[in-house]
Amino acid sequence: CPTDGHPASAAFYQLRGLAIALIMVWPVGCLVSLTVLLWAIRRQVVARRPSKLSHAARVLTRDYRPNLFWWDWAELLRRLVLTGFVLAVPESVAFLRLVTALLFSVIFLVAQTALRPFKESNLQAFSLGLQTVTIVLLIGATFMYAY
């Protein structure tokens, strides 16, 4: 690790490159893998005719209405945007990070309210409550940064 004016070794740069590649591949790989899985089971889930694969993937779809079986993918996207992709915005414009996260959260809350993806109303209410808390925290962080 290059500290105190000492140059870094070749191994450091090799490992750093691998780490950066894995950090970029993991989120995209998760989204793509989940997309492929949900695409493969979509007909069985919507028609409510389970196959071995759709039964194995039931943990991803059982809490959602059949026509919104893909909502877990949307949740993964939301989490990745709020915890990872927002960090792609440079530190020099940190306020833009907050505004981006806030806008994305509000859009997601509106979509979730309109679509009502959960089968059970208590899960829907709990999820909406968590979304609201996230938005309130982001608004608070935005005010703290601004002042």
mmCIF file of C-alpha atoms in Angstrom:
data_model
loop_
_atom_site.group_PDB
_atom_site.id
_atom_site.type_symbol
_atom_site.label_atom_id
_atom_site.label_comp_id
_atom_site.label_asym_id
_atom_site.label_seq_id
_atom_site.Cartn_x
_atom_site.Cartn_y
_atom_site.Cartn_z
ATOM 1 C CA CYS A 1 0.000 0.000 0.000
ATOM 2 C CA PRO A 2 1.565 3.317 -0.989
ATOM 3 C CA THR A 3 1.910 5.246 2.286
ATOM 4 C CA ASP A 4 4.483 7.605 3.711
ATOM 5 C CA GLY A 5 6.068 8.150 0.328
ATOM 6 C CA HIS A 6 6.890 4.469 -0.184
ATOM 7 C CA PRO A 7 5.983 3.157 -3.636
ATOM 8 C CA ALA A 8 3.452 0.365 -3.932
ATOM 9 C CA SER A 9 4.463 -3.074 -5.098
ATOM 10 C CA ALA A 10 3.253 -4.689 -8.299
ATOM 11 C CA ALA A 11 1.171 -7.088 -6.185
ATOM 12 C CA PHE A 12 -0.669 -4.133 -4.661
ATOM 13 C CA TYR A 13 -1.706 -2.826 -8.068
ATOM 14 C CA GLN A 14 -2.670 -6.332 -9.207
ATOM 15 C CA LEU A 15 -4.878 -6.893 -6.172
ATOM 16 C CA ARG A 16 -6.328 -3.407 -6.400
ATOM 17 C CA GLY A 17 -7.332 -4.044 -10.005
ATOM 18 C CA LEU A 18 -8.953 -7.341 -9.019
ATOM 19 C CA ALA A 19 -10.802 -5.670 -6.154
ATOM 20 C CA ILE A 20 -12.140 -2.915 -8.412
ATOM 21 C CA ALA A 21 -13.252 -5.499 -10.988
ATOM 22 C CA LEU A 22 -15.082 -7.554 -8.352
ATOM 23 C CA ILE A 23 -16.712 -4.474 -6.861
ATOM 24 C CA MET A 24 -18.062 -3.606 -10.304
ATOM 25 C CA VAL A 25 -19.023 -7.152 -11.322
ATOM 26 C CA TRP A 26 -20.871 -8.170 -8.148
ATOM 27 C CA PRO A 27 -23.771 -5.691 -8.292
ATOM 28 C CA VAL A 28 -24.263 -6.040 -12.022
ATOM 29 C CA GLY A 29 -23.868 -9.818 -11.791
ATOM 30 C CA CYS A 30 -26.522 -10.044 -9.078
ATOM 31 C CA LEU A 31 -29.001 -8.011 -11.116
ATOM 32 C CA VAL A 32 -28.324 -9.978 -14.296
ATOM 33 C CA SER A 33 -28.498 -13.356 -12.517
ATOM 34 C CA LEU A 34 -31.769 -12.475 -10.821
ATOM 35 C CA THR A 35 -33.149 -11.189 -14.123
ATOM 36 C CA VAL A 36 -32.295 -14.458 -15.876
ATOM 37 C CA LEU A 37 -33.849 -16.523 -13.081
ATOM 38 C CA LEU A 38 -37.044 -14.480 -12.939
ATOM 39 C CA TRP A 39 -37.333 -14.526 -16.730
ATOM 40 C CA ALA A 40 -37.027 -18.327 -16.693
ATOM 41 C CA ILE A 41 -39.822 -18.800 -14.141
ATOM 42 C CA ARG A 42 -42.153 -15.967 -15.177
ATOM 43 C CA ARG A 43 -44.779 -18.109 -16.938
ATOM 44 C CA GLN A 44 -44.997 -20.657 -14.145
ATOM 45 C CA VAL A 45 -45.313 -17.993 -11.454
ATOM 46 C CA VAL A 46 -47.967 -15.934 -13.248
ATOM 47 C CA ALA A 47 -49.967 -19.039 -14.240
ATOM 48 C CA ARG A 48 -49.461 -20.526 -10.753
ATOM 49 C CA ARG A 49 -48.182 -23.793 -12.229
ATOM 50 C CA PRO A 50 -45.005 -24.506 -10.284
ATOM 51 C CA SER A 51 -42.022 -26.170 -11.898
ATOM 52 C CA LYS A 52 -38.980 -27.413 -10.014
ATOM 53 C CA LEU A 53 -37.153 -24.165 -10.718
ATOM 54 C CA SER A 54 -40.049 -21.872 -9.828
ATOM 55 C CA HIS A 55 -40.640 -23.856 -6.627
ATOM 56 C CA ALA A 56 -36.950 -23.535 -5.709
ATOM 57 C CA ALA A 57 -37.089 -19.790 -6.399
ATOM 58 C CA ARG A 58 -40.294 -19.372 -4.418
ATOM 59 C CA VAL A 59 -38.424 -17.578 -1.656
ATOM 60 C CA LEU A 60 -38.030 -14.699 -4.122
ATOM 61 C CA THR A 61 -41.646 -14.566 -5.262
ATOM 62 C CA ARG A 62 -43.955 -15.838 -2.533
ATOM 63 C CA ASP A 63 -44.554 -12.503 -0.783
ATOM 64 C CA TYR A 64 -45.603 -10.710 -3.982
ATOM 65 C CA ARG A 65 -48.727 -10.787 -6.095
ATOM 66 C CA PRO A 66 -48.235 -13.122 -9.088
ATOM 67 C CA ASN A 67 -48.177 -10.349 -11.705
ATOM 68 C CA LEU A 68 -45.532 -8.510 -9.632
ATOM 69 C CA PHE A 69 -43.355 -11.547 -8.899
ATOM 70 C CA TRP A 70 -40.340 -9.512 -10.090
ATOM 71 C CA TRP A 71 -40.570 -6.978 -7.247
ATOM 72 C CA ASP A 72 -37.628 -8.584 -5.444
ATOM 73 C CA TRP A 73 -35.511 -7.534 -8.438
ATOM 74 C CA ALA A 74 -36.751 -3.958 -7.985
ATOM 75 C CA GLU A 75 -35.878 -4.139 -4.282
ATOM 76 C CA LEU A 76 -32.366 -5.351 -5.113
ATOM 77 C CA LEU A 77 -31.970 -2.516 -7.596
ATOM 78 C CA ARG A 78 -33.138 -0.011 -4.966
ATOM 79 C CA ARG A 79 -30.654 -1.309 -2.400
ATOM 80 C CA LEU A 80 -27.788 -1.336 -4.887
ATOM 81 C CA VAL A 81 -28.564 2.197 -6.068
ATOM 82 C CA LEU A 82 -28.779 3.565 -2.527
ATOM 83 C CA THR A 83 -25.721 1.750 -1.177
ATOM 84 C CA GLY A 84 -23.428 1.449 -4.162
ATOM 85 C CA PHE A 85 -24.263 3.141 -7.433
ATOM 86 C CA VAL A 86 -24.770 6.525 -5.771
ATOM 87 C CA LEU A 87 -21.113 6.327 -4.762
ATOM 88 C CA ALA A 88 -20.216 6.616 -8.443
ATOM 89 C CA VAL A 89 -21.125 10.284 -8.106
ATOM 90 C CA PRO A 90 -17.842 12.058 -7.268
ATOM 91 C CA GLU A 91 -17.179 13.144 -3.687
ATOM 92 C CA SER A 92 -16.744 16.711 -4.898
ATOM 93 C CA VAL A 93 -20.487 16.855 -5.597
ATOM 94 C CA ALA A 94 -21.653 14.965 -2.516
ATOM 95 C CA PHE A 95 -24.841 17.014 -2.387
ATOM 96 C CA LEU A 96 -25.758 15.526 -5.761
ATOM 97 C CA ARG A 97 -25.368 12.057 -4.198
ATOM 98 C CA LEU A 98 -27.941 12.941 -1.572
ATOM 99 C CA VAL A 99 -30.349 14.467 -4.063
ATOM 100 C CA THR A 100 -30.011 11.460 -6.385
ATOM 101 C CA ALA A 101 -30.668 9.025 -3.539
ATOM 102 C CA LEU A 102 -33.611 11.107 -2.349
ATOM 103 C CA LEU A 103 -35.209 11.320 -5.795
ATOM 104 C CA PHE A 104 -34.730 7.610 -6.411
ATOM 105 C CA SER A 105 -36.268 6.798 -3.031
ATOM 106 C CA VAL A 106 -39.291 9.021 -3.646
ATOM 107 C CA ILE A 107 -39.858 7.512 -7.099
ATOM 108 C CA PHE A 108 -39.593 4.012 -5.633
ATOM 109 C CA LEU A 109 -42.031 4.889 -2.824
ATOM 110 C CA VAL A 110 -44.562 6.253 -5.318
ATOM 111 C CA ALA A 111 -44.199 3.141 -7.504
ATOM 112 C CA GLN A 112 -44.607 0.839 -4.529
ATOM 113 C CA THR A 113 -47.666 2.752 -3.340
ATOM 114 C CA ALA A 114 -49.256 2.620 -6.786
ATOM 115 C CA LEU A 115 -48.438 -1.020 -7.577
ATOM 116 C CA ARG A 116 -48.950 -2.513 -4.094
ATOM 117 C CA PRO A 117 -46.735 -5.534 -4.861
ATOM 118 C CA PHE A 118 -47.154 -7.409 -1.578
ATOM 119 C CA LYS A 119 -49.868 -10.006 -1.066
ATOM 120 C CA GLU A 120 -50.280 -9.172 2.605
ATOM 121 C CA SER A 121 -51.231 -5.681 3.688
ATOM 122 C CA ASN A 122 -49.009 -5.807 6.789
ATOM 123 C CA LEU A 123 -45.913 -6.403 4.628
ATOM 124 C CA GLN A 124 -46.998 -3.589 2.333
ATOM 125 C CA ALA A 125 -47.449 -1.201 5.265
ATOM 126 C CA PHE A 126 -44.130 -2.220 6.825
ATOM 127 C CA SER A 127 -42.252 -1.750 3.550
ATOM 128 C CA LEU A 128 -43.869 1.637 2.941
ATOM 129 C CA GLY A 129 -42.936 2.658 6.486
ATOM 130 C CA LEU A 130 -39.311 1.686 5.903
ATOM 131 C CA GLN A 131 -39.289 3.607 2.620
ATOM 132 C CA THR A 132 -40.675 6.649 4.400
ATOM 133 C CA VAL A 133 -38.011 6.420 7.114
ATOM 134 C CA THR A 134 -35.322 6.208 4.428
ATOM 135 C CA ILE A 135 -36.686 9.331 2.756
ATOM 136 C CA VAL A 136 -36.871 11.229 6.066
ATOM 137 C CA LEU A 137 -33.253 10.284 6.828
ATOM 138 C CA LEU A 138 -32.139 11.399 3.373
ATOM 139 C CA ILE A 139 -33.979 14.707 3.785
ATOM 140 C CA GLY A 140 -32.270 15.156 7.156
ATOM 141 C CA ALA A 141 -28.868 14.374 5.653
ATOM 142 C CA THR A 142 -29.564 16.838 2.842
ATOM 143 C CA PHE A 143 -30.380 19.598 5.342
ATOM 144 C CA MET A 144 -27.319 18.755 7.414
ATOM 145 C CA TYR A 145 -25.119 18.970 4.327
ATOM 146 C CA ALA A 146 -26.725 22.210 3.139
ATOM 147 C CA TYR A 147 -26.354 23.955 6.489
#
